Coordinates of C-alpha atoms and ligand atoms in Angstrom, one line a residue:
M1 CA -12.8 -1.4 17.5
L2 CA -12.2 -4.7 15.7
Y3 CA -11.8 -4.9 11.9
P4 CA -14.4 -7.4 10.5
Q5 CA -13.0 -10.8 9.5
V6 CA -14.2 -14.0 8.0
S7 CA -13.8 -17.1 10.2
S8 CA -15.7 -20.1 11.4
T9 CA -17.8 -17.7 13.5
R10 CA -17.9 -14.5 11.4
Q11 CA -18.8 -13.5 7.9
M12 CA -18.2 -10.4 5.9
I13 CA -19.0 -8.9 2.4
D14 CA -17.7 -5.8 0.8
L15 CA -20.3 -3.5 -0.9
S16 CA -17.6 -1.9 -3.1
G17 CA -18.7 -1.4 -6.7
F18 CA -21.0 0.8 -8.7
W19 CA -23.5 2.7 -6.6
R20 CA -25.9 5.5 -7.7
I21 CA -25.4 9.1 -6.6
R22 CA -27.8 12.1 -6.6
F23 CA -26.3 15.5 -6.0
D24 CA -28.4 17.8 -3.8
P25 CA -27.0 21.3 -4.1
E26 CA -30.1 23.0 -2.8
D27 CA -30.2 20.6 0.1
E28 CA -33.8 19.6 -0.7
G29 CA -33.5 16.2 0.9
G30 CA -36.3 13.7 0.8
F31 CA -34.3 10.7 -0.5
E32 CA -34.2 8.7 2.7
S33 CA -36.2 5.9 1.0
G34 CA -34.1 6.1 -2.2
F35 CA -34.3 7.8 -5.6
D36 CA -34.8 6.9 -9.2
G37 CA -32.0 7.4 -11.7
G38 CA -29.1 9.4 -10.4
E39 CA -25.6 8.9 -11.8
V40 CA -23.3 6.0 -11.6
I41 CA -20.5 6.3 -9.0
A42 CA -17.7 4.0 -7.9
V43 CA -17.3 3.2 -4.2
P44 CA -14.8 3.5 -2.8
A45 CA -13.5 6.7 -4.4
S46 CA -14.0 10.5 -4.0
W47 CA -16.7 11.8 -6.3
N48 CA -14.7 14.9 -7.4
D49 CA -12.5 13.4 -10.1
Q50 CA -15.0 10.8 -11.3
I51 CA -17.7 13.2 -12.4
N52 CA -16.3 16.3 -14.3
E53 CA -19.1 18.6 -13.4
R54 CA -18.7 17.9 -9.7
R55 CA -15.0 18.4 -9.3
D56 CA -15.4 21.4 -7.0
Y57 CA -18.7 20.4 -5.5
L58 CA -18.6 20.0 -1.7
G59 CA -22.2 20.0 -0.8
A60 CA -24.8 17.3 -0.1
A61 CA -25.0 14.1 -2.2
W62 CA -27.1 11.0 -1.8
Y63 CA -25.6 7.5 -2.4
Q64 CA -27.6 4.3 -2.7
T65 CA -27.0 0.7 -3.3
R66 CA -29.0 -2.5 -3.0
F67 CA -28.0 -5.9 -1.5
A68 CA -29.5 -9.2 -0.4
L69 CA -28.7 -10.8 2.9
P70 CA -26.2 -13.6 2.2
W71 CA -27.4 -17.1 2.9
G72 CA -26.8 -18.3 6.4
W73 CA -26.5 -14.9 8.1
R74 CA -29.9 -14.8 9.7
G75 CA -29.6 -15.6 13.4
Q76 CA -26.3 -13.8 13.7
R77 CA -25.8 -10.2 14.7
I78 CA -25.4 -8.1 11.5
F79 CA -23.6 -4.8 11.2
A80 CA -22.8 -2.2 8.5
R81 CA -19.4 -0.7 8.8
F82 CA -18.3 2.5 6.9
N83 CA -14.5 2.7 6.8
S84 CA -14.5 6.4 5.8
V85 CA -17.1 8.8 4.6
N86 CA -15.9 12.4 4.2
Y87 CA -17.2 14.6 5.7
L88 CA -20.5 13.9 7.3
A89 CA -22.7 10.8 6.8
E90 CA -26.3 10.0 7.6
V91 CA -27.5 6.5 6.8
W92 CA -30.8 4.9 6.2
L93 CA -31.6 1.2 5.6
N94 CA -34.9 0.5 3.9
G95 CA -36.1 3.9 4.8
Q96 CA -35.2 3.7 8.5
R97 CA -32.6 6.0 9.9
L98 CA -29.6 4.2 11.3
G99 CA -27.7 7.2 12.5
A100 CA -25.0 9.7 11.5
H101 CA -21.3 10.2 11.8
E102 CA -19.2 13.4 11.6
G103 CA -15.6 13.4 10.4
G104 CA -13.9 11.7 7.4
H105 CA -11.2 9.1 7.7
L106 CA -12.4 7.2 10.7
P107 CA -14.8 4.2 10.7
F108 CA -18.3 3.9 12.2
V109 CA -20.6 1.0 12.6
F110 CA -24.4 0.4 12.8
D111 CA -26.1 -2.7 14.2
I112 CA -28.7 -3.6 11.4
T113 CA -29.7 -7.0 12.8
D114 CA -33.4 -6.0 13.3
R115 CA -33.7 -3.9 10.2
V116 CA -32.1 -5.9 7.4
L117 CA -34.4 -7.9 5.1
D118 CA -33.6 -11.2 3.4
E119 CA -33.9 -9.7 -0.1
D120 CA -33.6 -6.3 -1.7
N121 CA -32.3 -4.1 1.0
L122 CA -31.8 -0.4 0.1
L123 CA -28.9 1.3 1.7
V124 CA -29.0 5.2 1.4
V125 CA -26.2 7.5 2.6
R126 CA -26.4 11.2 2.6
V127 CA -22.9 12.6 2.4
D128 CA -22.2 16.2 3.2
G129 CA -18.8 17.5 2.2
L130 CA -19.4 21.1 3.1
M131 CA -16.5 23.1 4.7
A132 CA -17.8 25.0 7.7
P133 CA -16.2 26.9 10.6
D134 CA -17.6 24.5 13.2
R135 CA -16.2 21.4 11.5
V136 CA -12.8 19.8 11.8
P137 CA -10.9 20.5 9.7
P138 CA -12.5 23.9 9.9
G139 CA -13.4 25.6 6.5
S140 CA -15.0 28.6 4.9
L141 CA -13.0 31.0 7.1
A142 CA -11.4 32.8 4.1
G143 CA -11.2 36.6 4.0
K144 CA -10.4 37.0 7.6
P145 CA -6.9 38.2 8.4
G146 CA -4.4 35.4 9.1
I147 CA -6.7 32.8 7.8
S148 CA -6.6 30.6 4.7
F149 CA -2.9 31.4 4.3
G150 CA -4.1 35.0 3.8
R151 CA -5.4 34.1 0.3
A152 CA -8.6 32.7 -1.1
D153 CA -8.1 29.3 -2.7
Y154 CA -10.8 27.6 -4.6
P155 CA -12.4 25.5 -3.2
D156 CA -11.9 27.5 0.0
T157 CA -9.9 25.4 2.5
N158 CA -7.5 26.4 5.2
F159 CA -5.2 23.5 4.2
D160 CA -3.7 22.9 0.7
F161 CA -4.7 19.3 -0.1
F162 CA -7.8 19.0 -2.3
P163 CA -10.9 18.6 -0.2
Y164 CA -12.0 15.3 -1.8
C165 CA -15.2 13.9 -0.5
G166 CA -17.6 11.0 -0.7
I167 CA -17.5 7.3 0.3
Q168 CA -13.7 6.9 0.2
R169 CA -13.2 3.6 1.8
P170 CA -15.2 0.3 1.6
V171 CA -18.6 -0.2 3.2
L172 CA -18.6 -3.7 4.8
L173 CA -21.5 -5.8 6.0
Y174 CA -20.4 -8.4 8.6
T175 CA -21.7 -10.7 11.2
T176 CA -20.8 -11.7 14.7
P177 CA -22.4 -14.4 16.8
Q178 CA -24.9 -13.3 19.4
D179 CA -22.3 -13.7 22.1
A180 CA -19.3 -12.1 20.5
I181 CA -15.9 -10.7 21.3
T182 CA -16.4 -6.9 21.1
D183 CA -13.0 -5.5 21.7
V184 CA -9.4 -6.5 22.3
T185 CA -6.5 -4.5 23.8
V186 CA -3.0 -5.8 23.5
I187 CA -0.2 -4.1 25.4
T188 CA 3.3 -5.5 25.2
D189 CA 6.3 -5.1 27.4
I190 CA 9.9 -6.4 27.5
N191 CA 11.6 -8.0 30.5
G192 CA 15.2 -9.0 29.7
T193 CA 14.9 -11.3 26.7
D194 CA 11.2 -12.1 27.5
G195 CA 8.2 -10.5 25.9
I196 CA 5.2 -9.8 28.1
V197 CA 1.8 -9.7 26.3
N198 CA -1.0 -8.2 28.3
L199 CA -4.4 -8.9 26.9
K200 CA -7.9 -7.6 27.7
T201 CA -11.1 -8.4 25.9
T202 CA -14.7 -7.5 26.3
H203 CA -17.7 -9.5 25.0
S204 CA -21.4 -9.0 24.5
A205 CA -22.6 -12.1 26.4
G206 CA -24.7 -11.3 29.5
T207 CA -23.1 -14.1 31.5
P208 CA -19.4 -14.6 32.3
L209 CA -17.6 -16.7 29.7
V210 CA -14.2 -18.2 29.5
T211 CA -11.7 -16.5 27.2
R212 CA -8.9 -18.5 25.8
F213 CA -5.9 -16.8 24.3
V214 CA -3.5 -18.7 21.9
L215 CA -0.3 -17.1 20.9
Q216 CA 1.7 -18.7 18.0
G217 CA 4.7 -18.0 15.9
H218 CA 8.5 -17.9 16.1
G219 CA 8.6 -21.3 17.6
I220 CA 6.1 -20.8 20.3
D221 CA 2.6 -22.1 20.8
Q222 CA 1.2 -20.9 24.2
A223 CA -2.3 -20.7 25.6
V224 CA -3.9 -19.3 28.6
E225 CA -7.5 -19.2 29.8
S226 CA -9.2 -16.4 31.8
A227 CA -12.6 -16.0 33.4
T228 CA -12.3 -12.2 33.4
G229 CA -11.2 -11.6 29.8
E230 CA -7.8 -10.5 31.0
A231 CA -4.5 -12.4 30.9
S232 CA -0.8 -12.0 30.6
L233 CA 1.5 -14.2 28.6
T234 CA 5.3 -14.4 28.9
V235 CA 7.1 -15.2 25.7
N236 CA 10.7 -16.5 26.4
N237 CA 13.3 -15.1 24.0
A238 CA 10.7 -13.1 22.2
A239 CA 11.2 -12.1 18.6
L240 CA 10.7 -8.4 19.0
W241 CA 9.0 -6.2 16.4
S242 CA 11.1 -3.4 14.8
P243 CA 11.4 -1.9 11.3
E244 CA 14.5 -4.1 10.6
S245 CA 12.7 -7.3 11.8
P246 CA 8.9 -6.8 11.8
N247 CA 8.3 -10.0 13.7
L248 CA 4.6 -10.7 14.3
Y249 CA 2.9 -13.4 16.4
Q250 CA -0.6 -14.8 15.6
L251 CA -3.0 -14.2 18.5
R252 CA -6.2 -16.2 18.5
I253 CA -8.9 -15.2 21.0
E254 CA -11.7 -17.7 21.7
L255 CA -14.8 -17.0 23.7
R256 CA -15.9 -20.4 25.2
R257 CA -19.0 -21.7 27.0
D258 CA -18.7 -25.1 28.5
G259 CA -15.6 -25.8 26.5
E260 CA -17.4 -24.9 23.2
V261 CA -16.2 -22.0 21.1
V262 CA -18.9 -19.4 20.7
D263 CA -16.7 -16.8 19.0
G264 CA -13.2 -16.4 17.7
Y265 CA -11.1 -13.5 16.6
S266 CA -7.5 -13.5 15.2
L267 CA -5.0 -10.8 14.9
E268 CA -1.3 -10.3 14.4
I269 CA 0.5 -8.6 17.2
G270 CA 4.1 -7.3 17.6
I271 CA 6.0 -7.3 20.8
R272 CA 7.7 -4.0 21.2
T273 CA 8.0 -1.0 23.5
I274 CA 8.1 2.7 22.7
A275 CA 9.2 5.3 25.2
V276 CA 10.6 8.8 25.6
E277 CA 13.6 9.1 27.9
G278 CA 14.9 12.6 28.3
D279 CA 15.3 13.9 24.8
R280 CA 15.5 10.5 23.1
L281 CA 12.9 8.3 21.6
L282 CA 13.4 4.6 22.4
L283 CA 12.1 1.6 20.5
N284 CA 12.7 -1.6 22.5
G285 CA 14.9 0.4 24.8
E286 CA 17.2 1.6 22.0
P287 CA 17.4 5.1 20.6
I288 CA 15.5 5.3 17.3
K289 CA 15.6 7.9 14.5
L290 CA 12.7 8.4 12.2
L291 CA 13.5 8.8 8.5
G292 CA 10.5 9.4 6.3
F293 CA 7.8 11.5 4.9
G294 CA 4.5 13.2 5.2
R295 CA 2.2 11.8 2.5
H296 CA -1.4 12.1 1.2
E297 CA -4.0 9.6 0.2
D298 CA -4.2 11.0 -3.3
F299 CA -4.3 9.7 -6.8
P300 CA -5.8 10.7 -10.1
V301 CA -9.4 9.7 -10.7
V302 CA -9.9 8.0 -7.3
G303 CA -9.0 11.1 -5.3
K304 CA -8.8 9.8 -1.7
G305 CA -10.4 6.5 -2.5
L306 CA -8.7 3.3 -1.2
L307 CA -6.4 2.0 -3.9
P308 CA -4.6 -1.2 -2.6
A309 CA -2.1 -1.1 -5.5
L310 CA -1.0 2.4 -4.5
I311 CA -0.4 1.3 -1.0
V312 CA 1.9 -1.5 -2.2
K313 CA 3.6 1.0 -4.6
D314 CA 4.2 3.5 -1.8
Y315 CA 5.7 1.0 0.6
G316 CA 8.0 0.0 -2.3
L317 CA 9.1 3.6 -2.6
L318 CA 9.6 4.0 1.1
R319 CA 11.7 0.8 1.1
W320 CA 13.8 1.9 -1.9
I321 CA 14.6 5.3 -0.5
G322 CA 15.6 4.1 3.0
A323 CA 12.6 5.4 5.0
N324 CA 11.5 3.7 8.2
S325 CA 8.5 5.9 9.0
F326 CA 5.8 8.3 8.0
R327 CA 3.2 10.6 9.6
T328 CA -0.5 10.1 8.5
T329 CA -0.7 13.7 7.3
H330 CA -3.3 15.2 7.9
Y331 CA -5.9 12.5 8.8
P332 CA -5.8 8.8 9.7
Y333 CA -4.9 6.6 6.7
S334 CA -6.8 3.5 5.7
E335 CA -6.7 0.5 8.1
Q336 CA -5.1 -1.5 5.2
M337 CA -2.1 1.0 5.2
V338 CA -1.6 0.5 9.0
Q339 CA -2.0 -3.3 8.8
L340 CA 0.8 -3.4 6.1
A341 CA 3.0 -1.2 8.2
D342 CA 2.9 -3.9 10.9
Q343 CA 3.9 -6.5 8.4
L344 CA 6.5 -4.5 6.5
G345 CA 8.1 -2.7 9.4
Y346 CA 7.2 1.0 9.3
L347 CA 6.8 3.4 12.3
I348 CA 3.7 5.5 12.1
I349 CA 3.0 8.9 13.7
D350 CA -0.8 8.5 13.7
E351 CA -2.5 11.9 13.2
T352 CA -6.1 12.9 13.8
P353 CA -8.0 14.9 11.1
A354 CA -7.4 18.1 13.1
V355 CA -5.5 20.2 10.5
G356 CA -5.5 24.0 10.6
L357 CA -7.4 24.6 13.8
F358 CA -8.5 28.1 14.9
F359 CA -9.2 29.2 18.4
T360 CA -11.0 32.5 18.4
E361 CA -13.4 31.9 15.5
P362 CA -17.0 30.9 16.2
G363 CA -17.7 27.2 16.7
L364 CA -14.7 26.5 19.1
E365 CA -16.7 24.4 21.5
K366 CA -17.9 22.1 18.7
R367 CA -14.5 21.9 17.2
N368 CA -12.9 21.0 20.5
A369 CA -15.6 18.3 21.0
L370 CA -14.8 16.9 17.5
C371 CA -11.1 16.8 18.2
K372 CA -11.7 14.7 21.3
Q373 CA -14.1 12.4 19.4
Y374 CA -11.4 11.9 16.7
I375 CA -8.8 11.1 19.4
R376 CA -11.1 8.5 20.9
E377 CA -12.0 6.9 17.5
L378 CA -8.4 6.9 16.3
I379 CA -7.0 5.2 19.4
D380 CA -9.9 2.8 19.5
R381 CA -9.2 1.9 15.8
D382 CA -5.4 1.7 15.9
K383 CA -4.3 0.8 19.5
N384 CA -3.2 -2.7 18.7
H385 CA -0.8 -1.9 15.9
P386 CA 2.9 -2.2 16.7
S387 CA 3.6 0.1 13.8
V388 CA 1.8 3.0 15.5
I389 CA 4.3 4.5 17.9
M390 CA 2.9 8.0 18.5
W391 CA -0.4 10.0 18.4
S392 CA -0.3 13.4 16.7
L393 CA -3.1 15.6 18.1
A394 CA -3.1 18.2 15.3
N395 CA -1.2 19.7 12.4
E396 CA -0.3 23.4 12.5
P397 CA -3.0 24.8 14.8
H398 CA -3.1 28.6 14.7
T399 CA -2.3 28.9 18.4
A400 CA -0.1 32.0 18.6
E401 CA -1.1 35.4 19.9
P402 CA -0.3 37.5 16.7
E403 CA 1.9 39.9 18.6
A404 CA 3.9 37.1 20.2
R405 CA 4.5 35.6 16.8
Q406 CA 5.8 38.9 15.4
T407 CA 8.1 39.5 18.3
Y408 CA 9.4 35.9 18.1
Y409 CA 10.4 36.3 14.5
S410 CA 11.6 39.9 14.5
Q411 CA 13.8 39.4 17.6
D412 CA 15.3 36.1 16.3
F413 CA 13.3 33.7 18.4
T414 CA 13.1 35.5 21.7
V415 CA 10.5 33.6 23.5
V416 CA 7.7 35.8 24.8
E417 CA 5.6 35.0 27.8
H418 CA 1.9 34.2 27.1
S419 CA 2.7 33.5 23.5
S420 CA -0.2 31.1 22.8
R421 CA -3.9 31.8 23.0
A422 CA -5.4 30.7 26.3
E423 CA -8.1 28.8 24.4
A424 CA -5.5 26.8 22.5
V425 CA -3.5 25.9 25.6
Q426 CA -6.6 24.7 27.4
A427 CA -7.7 22.6 24.3
F428 CA -4.4 20.8 23.9
K429 CA -3.9 20.3 27.6
E430 CA -7.3 18.4 27.6
Q431 CA -6.5 16.6 24.4
A432 CA -3.1 15.4 25.5
E433 CA -4.6 14.2 28.8
L434 CA -7.3 12.3 27.0
A435 CA -4.9 10.6 24.6
R436 CA -2.7 9.5 27.6
A437 CA -5.7 8.3 29.6
L438 CA -6.9 6.2 26.6
D439 CA -3.4 4.9 25.8
P440 CA -0.7 5.3 28.5
T441 CA 1.8 3.4 26.3
R442 CA 2.4 5.7 23.4
P443 CA 4.0 9.2 23.3
V444 CA 1.9 12.1 22.2
T445 CA 3.0 14.9 19.9
L446 CA 1.7 18.1 18.4
V447 CA 2.9 19.3 15.0
S448 CA 3.3 23.0 15.2
H449 CA 4.4 25.8 12.9
E450 CA 4.7 28.3 15.7
G451 CA 8.1 27.2 17.1
A452 CA 9.3 28.0 20.6
T453 CA 6.2 30.2 21.2
E454 CA 4.0 27.1 21.2
E455 CA 3.1 26.7 24.8
S456 CA 1.2 23.5 24.3
F457 CA 4.6 21.7 23.6
A458 CA 4.6 21.6 27.4
F459 CA 1.8 18.9 27.4
V460 CA 3.3 16.5 24.8
D461 CA 6.2 14.0 24.9
V462 CA 7.7 14.8 21.5
V463 CA 8.0 18.3 20.0
S464 CA 7.2 18.4 16.2
L465 CA 7.8 21.4 14.0
N466 CA 7.1 22.1 10.3
R467 CA 9.6 24.6 8.7
Y468 CA 10.2 25.9 5.2
N469 CA 13.3 28.1 5.7
G470 CA 14.9 28.6 2.3
W471 CA 11.5 28.2 0.7
Y472 CA 8.6 30.3 2.1
T473 CA 11.1 32.3 4.1
E474 CA 14.7 33.1 3.1
S475 CA 13.5 32.2 -0.4
G476 CA 16.4 31.3 -2.7
Q477 CA 18.8 31.2 0.2
I478 CA 19.1 27.7 1.5
E479 CA 22.1 28.2 3.6
V480 CA 20.8 31.3 5.4
G481 CA 17.5 29.5 6.0
V482 CA 19.1 26.4 7.4
Q483 CA 21.4 28.3 9.7
R484 CA 18.4 30.2 11.1
L485 CA 16.4 27.1 11.5
S486 CA 19.3 25.4 13.3
R487 CA 19.3 28.2 15.9
E488 CA 15.6 28.0 16.3
I489 CA 15.6 24.2 16.8
D490 CA 18.4 24.7 19.5
L491 CA 16.2 27.3 21.3
I492 CA 13.2 25.1 21.2
H493 CA 15.3 22.3 22.7
Q494 CA 16.6 24.6 25.4
R495 CA 13.1 25.6 26.3
Y496 CA 11.5 22.1 26.3
G497 CA 14.3 19.6 26.5
K498 CA 12.2 17.0 24.7
P499 CA 12.9 14.8 21.6
F500 CA 12.4 16.9 18.4
I501 CA 11.1 15.9 15.0
L502 CA 11.2 18.1 12.0
T503 CA 7.9 16.8 10.6
E504 CA 7.9 18.9 7.4
F505 CA 10.5 20.5 5.2
G506 CA 10.6 20.6 1.4
T507 CA 10.5 22.6 -1.8
D508 CA 8.1 22.7 -4.7
T509 CA 9.9 21.1 -7.6
I510 CA 8.8 20.8 -11.2
P511 CA 10.1 17.6 -12.6
G512 CA 12.4 18.2 -15.6
H513 CA 13.1 21.8 -14.6
H514 CA 16.8 22.4 -14.1
A515 CA 19.1 25.2 -12.9
E516 CA 22.8 25.6 -12.2
P517 CA 23.3 27.3 -9.7
P518 CA 20.2 25.8 -8.2
E519 CA 17.2 28.0 -8.3
M520 CA 13.7 27.6 -6.7
F521 CA 11.4 25.1 -8.4
S522 CA 14.4 23.3 -10.0
E523 CA 15.3 19.7 -9.3
E524 CA 18.8 20.9 -8.2
Y525 CA 17.3 23.3 -5.6
Q526 CA 15.3 20.4 -4.0
V527 CA 18.5 18.3 -3.9
E528 CA 20.5 21.0 -2.3
F529 CA 17.7 22.0 0.1
L530 CA 17.1 18.5 1.4
S531 CA 20.8 17.7 1.6
Q532 CA 21.5 20.7 3.8
Y533 CA 18.5 20.1 6.0
I534 CA 19.4 16.4 6.5
A535 CA 23.1 17.3 7.4
M536 CA 21.9 19.9 9.9
L537 CA 19.3 17.6 11.5
N538 CA 21.9 14.7 11.6
S539 CA 24.2 16.9 13.7
K540 CA 21.7 17.2 16.6
P541 CA 21.4 14.1 18.7
F542 CA 18.0 15.2 20.2
V543 CA 16.5 15.4 16.7
V544 CA 14.8 12.0 16.6
G545 CA 13.1 12.4 13.3
Q546 CA 13.2 14.0 9.9
H547 CA 10.1 13.8 7.7
I548 CA 10.4 15.3 4.3
W549 CA 7.3 17.0 2.8
N550 CA 6.2 15.2 0.7
L551 CA 6.6 11.6 -0.5
C552 CA 4.7 12.5 -3.7
D553 CA 3.2 15.5 -5.5
F554 CA -0.5 15.9 -4.7
K555 CA -3.6 17.7 -5.8
T556 CA -4.5 20.9 -4.1
S557 CA -7.2 23.6 -4.4
Q558 CA -6.7 26.3 -7.1
G559 CA -4.6 29.2 -5.8
V560 CA -1.7 31.4 -7.0
I561 CA 1.0 29.4 -5.3
R562 CA -0.2 26.0 -6.6
M563 CA 0.6 25.7 -10.3
G564 CA -1.8 23.4 -12.0
S565 CA -3.5 22.8 -8.6
Y566 CA -0.6 20.7 -7.4
N567 CA 1.7 20.8 -4.5
Y568 CA 5.0 19.9 -6.1
K569 CA 7.0 19.1 -3.0
G570 CA 7.0 15.4 -3.6
V571 CA 10.4 13.7 -4.1
F572 CA 8.3 11.5 -6.4
T573 CA 5.8 12.7 -8.9
R574 CA 2.1 12.1 -8.4
D575 CA 2.4 9.0 -10.7
R576 CA 5.3 7.9 -8.5
R577 CA 8.4 8.6 -10.6
P578 CA 11.5 9.7 -8.8
K579 CA 12.8 13.3 -9.0
L580 CA 16.6 13.9 -8.7
A581 CA 16.2 14.5 -5.0
A582 CA 14.8 10.9 -4.5
H583 CA 18.2 9.5 -5.6
R584 CA 20.1 12.0 -3.3
V585 CA 17.9 11.2 -0.3
R586 CA 18.3 7.5 -0.9
K587 CA 22.1 7.9 -0.8
L588 CA 21.9 10.0 2.4
W589 CA 19.5 7.7 4.2
R590 CA 21.0 4.5 3.1
N591 CA 24.6 5.7 3.9
N592 CA 25.9 5.6 0.3
E593 CA 25.3 1.9 0.1
Ligands
LIG601 C1 2.5 23.1 5.6 C2 1.3 22.2 5.8 C3 1.1 21.2 4.6 C4 1.3 22.0 3.3 C5 2.7 22.6 3.3 C6 3.1 23.3 2.0 O1 1.3 21.5 7.0 O2 -0.1 20.6 4.6 O3 1.2 21.2 2.2 O4 2.8 23.5 4.4 O5 2.8 24.5 1.9 O6 2.3 24.3 6.3 O7 3.6 22.7 1.1

């Protein structure tokens, strides 16, 4: 899927601004052709923190806005693109239904060419933020043993970030010519000092057209023409892309008829390879170690709304602390975030919205289908970004047979046979196959909290684990916890022999709370905890990544372990001020520079 752009053949406008919203708690409906009044709402942003009375409201709401067709657009193909609507969207233009999309955090597009008027168009979006067992992430499962962390949070989620909803990223209107480039796939390789750029495009013209590819930058200006839409360019002495040197080339694609350009599309590409060899992760053929964080799209008032200044700020924090990577916990981040990672040199583990999956609860078939839809949409959206080095299928799916989990812990990580539920094994087998079929170039991972009992680790290239020894377990005893984790990581490595990433570890830390000797919730405890974890992880060559939970404090549902409805595991506060641990991690990651 191509991000819209403005060029000599394409136009785009952004419908961000003040829309109207009408909440519909009884699900009465009937607003397809618009409504009078309503409340003012800013788009993009979640509704929850904008309108006090609706903070915890997760039901149906109707958005509307009006627009006129920009001058000169008629005659082009015209589209409406929604970059993210959480959770379910249904859309009408001038009373006519355009379609629906399930799942927040991934874009969807409608062709509105034949439905858009020259003046006074009314765009209506019904947004449904309800948490339900047959949705992904699944919700409203509380009260059942082993579900919702065994407690009831409010609102009832089975993850701890606040379930913000609404139109959270921009809605764009854009044009393409009638005969347009519809997709581009860029796959790069390295041969000695040469870069190989393999290109494939599709277009909407009914007849064969010539595609011209022009690659520029770092002293080269090369072009190749193709009648099939496929081509391969060799770049001598290529300037490879890496976090240290995020070198990008400008790729221009032109669709031509009789020598005349009918459409053009430009993008920045990076030449790099990513591979798993034995238990190492290789970037451009060299072992790479990921230092970084899990994060959330989360900020006061806007909730999960796109906030460009926050993206700039967070990349500044990542640079300052010496991180080279992050995981898009627990849903795909904005396309702007990914585009900047290409430019600034960050490695992304790109995660689908599949957080907290269950396998024996009702709705499994629908959940599995949604997981596959998300994988398709995510790869379609992000496949051309050099920064994206891995696909993460899910975070902490509840895969273990309960008895197997008990034996595993009580017998100090004895691996039991048949430890994962058959439904989970089947689901991840199919999902890993799907991700590989769609993108054979990137490793696939699964982020588990089950440990060596996770049978689905067999299907992925990189093993990822979240652990809180010294916090949720071995509370107050960091050393005991870290030693136990060290043994567990070794056992997982023995069982699977794959590269390992500790994708989450951290402690809730109240800024300004101090204790000597260190005590839980104090800044000193976070410093000690992260230092001991990092030392342990550094000692294992097969550990190819350490991602601290979390970059910043973030909003959660209300619950007994979330004081003030915050998760305080950030090394920065929610308003991005460093805690003591930020300075320590900076020293450790930047080698005392
Ligand atoms: C992990 C989850 C993460 C939570 C974290 C925590 O993956 O989303 O925020 O625990 O409890 O299990 O802080």
